[in-house]
CSV table of C-alpha atoms in Angstrom, one decimal:
chain,number,residue,atom,x,y,z
A,1,MET,CA,129.1,33.7,-61.3
A,2,THR,CA,132.3,33.4,-63.4
A,3,PHE,CA,132.8,32.2,-66.9
A,4,THR,CA,135.6,29.7,-67.5
A,5,LYS,CA,137.3,28.3,-70.6
A,6,ALA,CA,135.2,25.5,-72.1
A,7,THR,CA,137.0,22.2,-72.3
A,8,LYS,CA,135.9,18.9,-73.8
A,9,LYS,CA,135.1,16.3,-71.1
A,10,GLN,CA,134.6,12.6,-71.2
A,11,SER,CA,130.8,12.0,-71.2
A,12,LYS,CA,128.4,9.1,-71.1
A,13,LEU,CA,126.0,8.3,-73.9
A,14,ARG,CA,122.3,9.2,-73.4
A,15,LEU,CA,120.4,7.3,-76.2
A,16,ALA,CA,116.7,7.0,-76.7
A,17,MET,CA,115.2,4.5,-79.2
A,18,ILE,CA,111.6,5.0,-80.2
A,19,GLY,CA,109.6,2.3,-82.0
A,20,ILE,CA,106.5,0.2,-82.4
A,21,SER,CA,106.3,-3.3,-81.1
A,22,GLY,CA,108.6,-5.6,-83.0
A,23,SER,CA,110.8,-2.8,-84.3
A,24,GLY,CA,113.9,-4.1,-82.5
A,25,LYS,CA,114.3,-1.7,-79.6
A,26,THR,CA,115.5,-4.2,-77.0
A,27,PHE,CA,117.8,-6.1,-79.5
A,28,THR,CA,119.3,-2.8,-80.7
A,29,ALA,CA,119.8,-1.5,-77.1
A,30,LEU,CA,121.6,-4.8,-76.2
A,31,SER,CA,123.7,-4.7,-79.4
A,32,ILE,CA,124.9,-1.2,-78.7
A,33,ALA,CA,125.4,-1.8,-74.9
A,34,ARG,CA,127.9,-4.6,-75.4
A,35,HIS,CA,130.2,-2.2,-77.3
A,36,LEU,CA,130.0,0.5,-74.6
A,37,GLY,CA,131.1,-1.6,-71.6
A,38,GLN,CA,131.6,-5.0,-70.0
A,39,ARG,CA,128.9,-4.8,-67.3
A,40,VAL,CA,125.4,-4.2,-68.5
A,41,ALA,CA,122.2,-3.8,-66.4
A,42,LEU,CA,118.7,-3.8,-67.8
A,43,ILE,CA,115.5,-2.5,-66.2
A,44,ASP,CA,112.8,-4.7,-67.8
A,45,THR,CA,109.2,-3.4,-67.7
A,46,GLU,CA,108.1,-5.8,-70.5
A,47,ARG,CA,107.3,-8.8,-68.3
A,48,GLY,CA,110.7,-10.4,-68.7
A,49,SER,CA,110.9,-10.2,-72.5
A,50,ALA,CA,114.5,-8.9,-72.5
A,51,SER,CA,115.7,-12.1,-70.9
A,52,LYS,CA,114.8,-13.9,-74.1
A,53,TYR,CA,118.0,-12.5,-75.4
A,54,SER,CA,120.1,-13.7,-72.5
A,55,GLY,CA,123.1,-15.7,-73.7
A,56,SER,CA,122.1,-15.4,-77.4
A,57,LYS,CA,124.1,-13.3,-79.8
A,58,GLY,CA,126.7,-12.7,-77.1
A,59,PHE,CA,124.4,-10.7,-74.8
A,60,ASP,CA,125.5,-10.9,-71.2
A,61,PHE,CA,123.5,-8.7,-68.9
A,62,ASP,CA,121.9,-8.5,-65.4
A,63,VAL,CA,118.2,-7.7,-65.2
A,64,VAL,CA,115.7,-6.3,-62.7
A,65,GLU,CA,112.0,-6.7,-63.6
A,66,LEU,CA,109.6,-4.0,-62.5
A,67,ASP,CA,105.9,-4.7,-62.2
A,68,LEU,CA,105.0,-1.3,-60.8
A,69,PHE,CA,106.2,1.7,-62.8
A,70,SER,CA,106.3,4.7,-60.5
A,71,PRO,CA,109.1,7.1,-61.1
A,72,GLU,CA,110.4,6.2,-57.6
A,73,ARG,CA,110.9,2.6,-58.6
A,74,TYR,CA,112.8,3.6,-61.7
A,75,ILE,CA,115.0,6.0,-59.7
A,76,SER,CA,115.7,3.3,-57.1
A,77,ALA,CA,116.7,0.8,-59.9
A,78,ILE,CA,119.0,3.4,-61.6
A,79,LYS,CA,120.7,4.2,-58.2
A,80,GLU,CA,121.2,0.4,-57.7
A,81,ALA,CA,122.9,0.2,-61.1
A,82,ILE,CA,125.2,3.1,-60.2
A,83,LYS,CA,126.0,1.6,-56.8
A,84,ALA,CA,126.8,-1.8,-58.4
A,85,ASN,CA,129.2,-0.1,-60.8
A,86,TYR,CA,127.6,-1.1,-64.1
A,87,ASP,CA,129.1,0.4,-67.3
A,88,VAL,CA,125.8,0.6,-69.1
A,89,LEU,CA,122.1,0.7,-68.1
A,90,ILE,CA,119.3,-0.1,-70.4
A,91,ILE,CA,115.8,1.1,-69.5
A,92,ASP,CA,113.4,-1.1,-71.5
A,93,SER,CA,110.9,0.7,-71.5
A,94,LEU,CA,110.6,4.2,-70.1
A,95,SER,CA,107.1,4.5,-71.5
A,96,HIS,CA,105.7,2.7,-68.5
A,97,ALA,CA,106.9,5.4,-66.2
A,98,TRP,CA,104.5,7.7,-68.1
A,99,ALA,CA,101.5,5.4,-69.0
A,100,GLY,CA,101.9,2.2,-67.0
A,101,LYS,CA,100.6,0.9,-63.7
A,102,GLY,CA,101.8,3.4,-61.1
A,103,GLY,CA,103.2,5.8,-63.8
A,104,ILE,CA,102.7,9.5,-63.9
A,105,LEU,CA,99.4,9.5,-65.7
A,106,GLU,CA,97.9,7.1,-63.1
A,107,PHE,CA,99.5,9.2,-60.4
A,108,VAL,CA,97.7,12.3,-61.7
A,109,ASP,CA,94.4,10.5,-61.9
A,110,ASN,CA,94.7,9.2,-58.3
A,111,LYS,CA,95.6,12.7,-57.1
A,112,LYS,CA,92.7,14.2,-58.9
A,113,ALA,CA,90.3,11.6,-57.5
A,114,ALA,CA,91.5,12.0,-54.0
A,115,SER,CA,91.0,15.8,-54.2
A,116,ASN,CA,87.4,15.5,-55.5
A,117,SER,CA,88.3,18.2,-57.9
A,118,LYS,CA,87.2,18.3,-61.5
A,119,ASP,CA,90.4,20.2,-62.3
A,120,GLY,CA,93.2,17.8,-63.0
A,121,PHE,CA,95.8,20.5,-63.4
A,122,ASN,CA,96.3,20.9,-59.7
A,123,ALA,CA,97.5,17.2,-59.6
A,124,TRP,CA,100.3,18.1,-62.0
A,125,ARG,CA,102.1,20.2,-59.5
A,126,PHE,CA,102.8,17.0,-57.6
A,127,ALA,CA,103.5,14.9,-60.7
A,128,THR,CA,105.9,17.2,-62.5
A,129,PRO,CA,108.6,17.2,-59.8
A,130,LEU,CA,108.5,13.4,-59.7
A,131,HIS,CA,108.9,13.2,-63.5
A,132,ASN,CA,111.6,15.8,-63.4
A,133,GLU,CA,113.5,13.8,-60.7
A,134,LEU,CA,113.4,10.7,-62.9
A,135,VAL,CA,114.7,12.6,-65.9
A,136,ASP,CA,117.4,14.2,-63.8
A,137,THR,CA,118.5,10.8,-62.4
A,138,ILE,CA,118.8,9.4,-65.9
A,139,ILE,CA,120.7,12.4,-67.2
A,140,SER,CA,123.1,12.7,-64.2
A,141,ALA,CA,123.9,8.9,-63.9
A,142,PRO,CA,127.6,8.3,-64.3
A,143,LEU,CA,127.1,5.4,-66.8
A,144,HIS,CA,125.8,5.0,-70.3
A,145,VAL,CA,122.0,5.0,-70.4
A,146,LEU,CA,120.1,3.6,-73.2
A,147,VAL,CA,116.3,4.0,-73.1
A,148,THR,CA,113.6,2.4,-75.2
A,149,LEU,CA,110.3,4.2,-75.7
A,150,ARG,CA,107.1,2.8,-77.2
A,151,ALA,CA,105.7,4.7,-80.2
A,152,LYS,CA,102.1,5.7,-80.9
A,153,ALA,CA,100.6,7.2,-83.9
A,154,GLU,CA,100.3,11.0,-83.8
A,155,TYR,CA,97.3,12.6,-85.5
A,156,SER,CA,96.2,16.1,-86.5
A,157,ILE,CA,92.7,17.4,-86.9
A,158,ASP,CA,92.4,19.6,-90.0
A,159,LYS,CA,89.7,20.9,-92.3
A,160,ASP,CA,89.5,19.9,-95.9
A,161,GLU,CA,88.7,22.2,-98.8
A,162,LYS,CA,85.0,21.8,-98.1
A,163,GLY,CA,85.5,22.7,-94.4
A,164,LYS,CA,84.8,19.2,-93.2
A,165,THR,CA,86.9,17.9,-90.3
A,166,VAL,CA,89.5,15.4,-91.4
A,167,ILE,CA,91.8,13.4,-89.1
A,168,ARG,CA,95.3,12.7,-90.6
A,169,LYS,CA,98.0,10.5,-89.3
A,170,ILE,CA,101.2,12.6,-89.3
A,171,GLY,CA,103.8,10.3,-87.8
A,172,MET,CA,104.9,8.5,-84.7
A,173,GLN,CA,105.4,10.0,-81.2
A,174,PRO,CA,107.0,8.4,-78.1
A,175,VAL,CA,104.7,7.3,-75.3
A,176,GLN,CA,106.2,9.8,-72.8
A,177,ARG,CA,106.0,13.4,-71.8
A,178,ASP,CA,106.3,15.8,-74.7
A,179,GLY,CA,109.8,17.1,-75.2
A,180,LEU,CA,111.5,14.3,-73.3
A,181,GLU,CA,113.6,13.5,-76.4
A,182,TYR,CA,115.5,16.8,-76.0
A,183,GLU,CA,117.2,15.3,-72.9
A,184,PHE,CA,119.1,12.7,-74.9
A,185,ASP,CA,122.3,13.0,-76.9
A,186,VAL,CA,120.9,10.8,-79.7
A,187,VAL,CA,117.3,9.9,-80.5
A,188,ALA,CA,116.6,7.1,-83.0
A,189,ASP,CA,113.3,6.2,-84.5
A,190,LEU,CA,113.3,2.4,-85.3
A,191,ASP,CA,111.1,1.0,-88.0
């Protein structure tokens, strides 16, 4: 192992946009993408909703619609975008890879059911490498990657001054594995 002089290198943007329904995630991703490159690809997990923007506001992009959200499907689509030499890839939305049909949470449930075990933690030893491969594919892709993430309310369970349990809404959290936002250069909360 040898240390070398650090040098600034040309890098590709990794942007995550988190928001509730109607906050403008898709529109914002398309708006940014058209300034990053000529050829834009979009992985649509929202039943074709991104195509509503096709041709409007100057948005010109190619789309693939997923109806099964396994990490392998996302990885395959990302590799196709790389192979086709796109400048920018939008993943709208990455939340389905976590909580959608065929996503990681369903994968864990299926593994747990197949093992007849009450302990779901064993299933995570199969799920975690799949999720990590998806994240690594996104991060190492030689094109700009813009990701949208659905948001859900985050709550805390506290005790009030009388010792009674109180549930408090403390903000919004992306529908994805905890800590995923650390993998991106920029994370934007849209409201």
